[in-house]
Short mmCIF file of C-alpha atoms in Angstrom, two decimals:
data_model
loop_
_atom_site.label_atom_id
_atom_site.label_comp_id
_atom_site.label_asym_id
_atom_site.label_seq_id
_atom_site.Cartn_x
_atom_site.Cartn_y
_atom_site.Cartn_z
CA VAL A 1 47.85 -1.06 2.46
CA ASP A 2 51.12 -0.74 4.38
CA ALA A 3 49.20 -0.22 7.63
CA LEU A 4 47.24 -3.41 7.00
CA LEU A 5 50.21 -5.52 5.91
CA GLY A 6 52.84 -3.98 8.16
CA ASP A 7 56.37 -5.20 7.54
CA THR A 8 55.43 -8.86 7.32
CA ALA A 9 57.25 -10.67 4.53
CA VAL A 10 55.34 -12.96 2.20
CA ALA A 11 57.62 -15.87 3.06
CA ASP A 12 59.86 -16.02 6.09
CA PRO A 13 62.68 -15.71 5.15
CA ALA A 14 61.84 -14.32 1.71
CA GLY A 15 61.82 -16.97 -0.98
CA ASP A 16 61.41 -20.02 1.26
CA GLU A 17 58.66 -22.44 0.22
CA PRO A 18 55.89 -22.53 2.82
CA ALA A 19 55.27 -25.88 4.46
CA GLU A 20 52.94 -28.16 2.48
CA GLU A 21 50.26 -28.02 5.21
CA LEU A 22 50.21 -24.20 4.89
CA LEU A 23 49.93 -24.38 1.11
CA ALA A 24 46.99 -26.77 1.39
CA ARG A 25 44.98 -24.26 3.44
CA GLY A 26 46.46 -21.01 2.11
CA GLY A 27 44.43 -17.90 1.43
CA ALA A 28 44.86 -14.39 0.15
CA ILE A 29 43.71 -10.83 0.60
CA LEU A 30 42.79 -9.01 -2.59
CA MET A 31 42.21 -5.27 -2.53
CA LEU A 32 41.05 -3.51 -5.65
CA GLU A 33 40.71 0.16 -6.39
CA CYS A 34 38.81 1.58 -9.34
CA VAL A 35 41.21 2.52 -12.13
CA GLU A 36 39.80 5.53 -13.97
CA GLY A 37 40.90 6.13 -17.54
CA TYR A 38 42.06 2.57 -18.16
CA THR A 39 40.36 -0.55 -19.45
CA GLN A 40 40.91 -4.29 -19.76
CA THR A 41 40.06 -6.29 -22.83
CA SER A 42 40.63 -9.77 -24.14
CA PRO A 43 41.69 -10.74 -26.67
CA VAL A 44 43.89 -7.80 -27.64
CA ASP A 45 44.76 -6.72 -31.17
CA HIS A 46 48.32 -6.02 -32.40
CA ALA A 47 48.26 -2.34 -31.37
CA GLN A 48 46.97 -3.22 -27.88
CA ALA A 49 49.58 -5.97 -27.53
CA GLY A 50 52.20 -3.38 -28.48
CA LEU A 51 50.96 -1.10 -25.68
CA ALA A 52 51.11 -3.95 -23.19
CA LEU A 53 54.66 -4.83 -24.26
CA LYS A 54 55.74 -1.17 -23.96
CA ALA A 55 54.32 -1.11 -20.43
CA LEU A 56 56.14 -4.33 -19.62
CA ALA A 57 59.39 -2.91 -20.99
CA ALA A 58 58.90 0.20 -18.83
CA LEU A 59 58.43 -2.00 -15.74
CA HIS A 60 61.62 -3.92 -16.54
CA ALA A 61 63.57 -0.71 -17.24
CA ALA A 62 62.39 0.97 -14.04
CA ALA A 63 63.98 -1.73 -11.87
CA TRP A 64 66.80 -2.92 -14.14
CA GLU A 65 69.76 -3.93 -11.93
CA ASP A 66 68.52 -1.56 -9.16
CA THR A 67 69.90 -3.63 -6.28
CA ALA A 68 68.29 -1.55 -3.51
CA LEU A 69 64.83 -1.66 -5.07
CA LEU A 70 65.10 -5.34 -5.97
CA THR A 71 66.29 -6.26 -2.47
CA LYS A 72 63.29 -4.51 -0.93
CA ALA A 73 60.95 -6.13 -3.46
CA ALA A 74 62.44 -9.57 -2.74
CA GLU A 75 61.70 -9.06 0.97
CA ARG A 76 58.09 -7.98 0.42
CA LEU A 77 56.99 -9.79 -2.75
CA GLN A 78 57.37 -13.26 -4.19
CA ARG A 79 61.14 -13.49 -4.52
CA HIS A 80 61.10 -15.27 -7.88
CA GLY A 81 58.21 -14.04 -9.97
CA GLY A 82 56.10 -15.80 -12.52
CA SER A 83 53.47 -18.46 -12.34
CA PHE A 84 56.12 -20.80 -13.77
CA SER A 85 58.48 -20.29 -10.80
CA LEU A 86 58.88 -23.59 -8.96
CA SER A 87 59.03 -21.77 -5.63
CA ILE A 88 55.29 -21.02 -5.91
CA ARG A 89 54.15 -24.22 -7.59
CA ASN A 90 52.73 -27.21 -5.79
CA PRO A 91 55.62 -29.74 -5.58
CA LYS A 92 53.22 -32.53 -6.65
CA GLU A 93 52.93 -30.87 -10.09
CA LEU A 94 56.53 -31.80 -10.84
CA THR A 95 55.81 -35.49 -10.41
CA LYS A 96 53.02 -35.29 -13.01
CA ILE A 97 54.84 -33.51 -15.85
CA ASN A 98 55.50 -36.63 -17.92
CA ASP A 99 51.98 -38.05 -17.50
CA ASN A 100 50.41 -34.67 -18.29
CA TRP A 101 52.57 -34.32 -21.40
CA SER A 102 51.53 -37.79 -22.55
CA ARG A 103 47.86 -36.80 -22.23
CA PHE A 104 48.57 -33.56 -24.11
CA VAL A 105 50.23 -35.49 -26.95
CA THR A 106 47.32 -37.94 -27.12
CA THR A 107 44.81 -35.09 -27.26
CA PHE A 108 46.59 -33.02 -29.90
CA THR A 109 48.13 -35.69 -32.13
CA PRO A 110 45.07 -35.71 -34.45
CA PHE A 111 45.75 -32.03 -35.26
CA ASP A 112 49.37 -32.59 -36.30
CA PRO A 113 50.35 -36.29 -36.37
CA GLU A 114 53.75 -35.57 -37.91
CA LEU A 115 54.77 -33.13 -35.16
CA PHE A 116 53.50 -35.26 -32.29
CA GLY A 117 55.04 -38.39 -33.80
CA ARG A 118 58.58 -37.00 -33.60
CA PRO A 119 60.66 -38.78 -30.92
CA GLU A 120 61.96 -35.52 -29.42
CA ILE A 121 58.39 -34.24 -29.02
CA LEU A 122 57.24 -37.51 -27.45
CA LYS A 123 60.11 -37.30 -24.92
CA LEU A 124 59.56 -33.63 -24.04
CA GLY A 125 57.67 -34.45 -20.82
CA GLU A 126 60.50 -36.69 -19.69
CA ARG A 127 63.07 -33.95 -20.41
CA LEU A 128 60.98 -31.34 -18.61
CA GLU A 129 60.61 -33.57 -15.57
CA THR A 130 64.36 -34.27 -15.55
CA TRP A 131 65.58 -30.72 -16.03
CA CYS A 132 62.85 -28.46 -14.53
CA ARG A 133 64.57 -27.94 -11.16
CA TRP A 134 67.96 -27.19 -12.70
CA THR A 135 66.41 -24.77 -15.21
CA ALA A 136 64.35 -23.00 -12.55
CA ALA A 137 67.42 -22.57 -10.34
CA ALA A 138 69.49 -21.22 -13.25
CA LEU A 139 66.78 -18.67 -14.10
CA SER A 140 66.08 -17.57 -10.51
CA LEU A 141 68.17 -14.44 -10.09
CA THR A 142 68.98 -12.61 -6.86
CA PRO A 143 68.70 -8.83 -6.51
CA THR A 144 72.46 -8.44 -7.02
CA ASP A 145 72.67 -10.55 -10.20
CA LYS A 146 73.38 -9.01 -13.58
CA PHE A 147 70.15 -8.45 -15.57
CA ALA A 148 67.93 -8.73 -12.44
CA THR A 149 64.70 -6.76 -12.66
CA LEU A 150 61.03 -6.83 -11.66
CA MET A 151 58.64 -8.88 -13.73
CA HIS A 152 54.87 -8.89 -14.10
CA GLY A 153 54.48 -12.52 -13.06
CA ASP A 154 51.23 -13.32 -14.86
CA LEU A 155 51.12 -11.29 -18.06
CA LYS A 156 47.97 -11.87 -20.06
CA ALA A 157 45.35 -9.60 -21.56
CA MET A 158 43.07 -9.50 -18.53
CA ASN A 159 45.97 -8.68 -16.18
CA VAL A 160 46.94 -5.48 -17.99
CA PHE A 161 45.22 -2.10 -17.79
CA LEU A 162 45.40 -0.23 -21.09
CA PRO A 163 44.63 3.49 -21.52
CA ALA A 164 40.96 4.05 -22.41
CA ALA A 165 39.56 6.41 -25.02
CA PRO A 166 36.49 8.50 -24.08
CA ASP A 167 34.19 5.82 -25.59
CA GLY A 168 35.75 3.12 -23.37
CA SER A 169 37.79 1.48 -26.12
CA VAL A 170 41.56 1.15 -25.83
CA ASP A 171 43.38 4.34 -26.81
CA VAL A 172 46.47 3.06 -28.62
CA THR A 173 47.76 6.61 -29.17
CA ARG A 174 48.02 7.48 -25.45
CA PRO A 175 51.38 6.67 -23.85
CA GLY A 176 50.18 6.26 -20.23
CA PHE A 177 50.20 2.86 -18.55
CA SER A 178 49.03 1.38 -15.29
#
């Protein structure tokens, strides 16, 4: 993979938002290799969720406050991880938060009218729209910050490989992770 990618950073310099015209016609290269001895399943049960959380904790611990590793990762990977990171979101999404929340409230009010009738719930979209940039900036650490670590970025059942038993089911007794 290194030979194919070379030393090219994802963003130049790392962390900068690509120009809107580049985002509109962006693409990706996805390379997959068969993972023997592991499986994916969805939904997961409590034991499988526990395995996934242990793997996630191991990922966090492996890079916890490791400035050298985190600096290299920030140069080669998305600097601020997570699908929620504003640096990788389409800027137009931010202008639609309040309208989207209003549609959400309208759709789900029949399921819990008392909850969705509360003033603070009704105004959540407005608060999110007002404070999303400040919150994202406050939560976007640099490699030298206290508590900085690597994160998965899109943790969900189908993005985690769990150890497989001989019959192909998830082996919740095996400590290995991918």
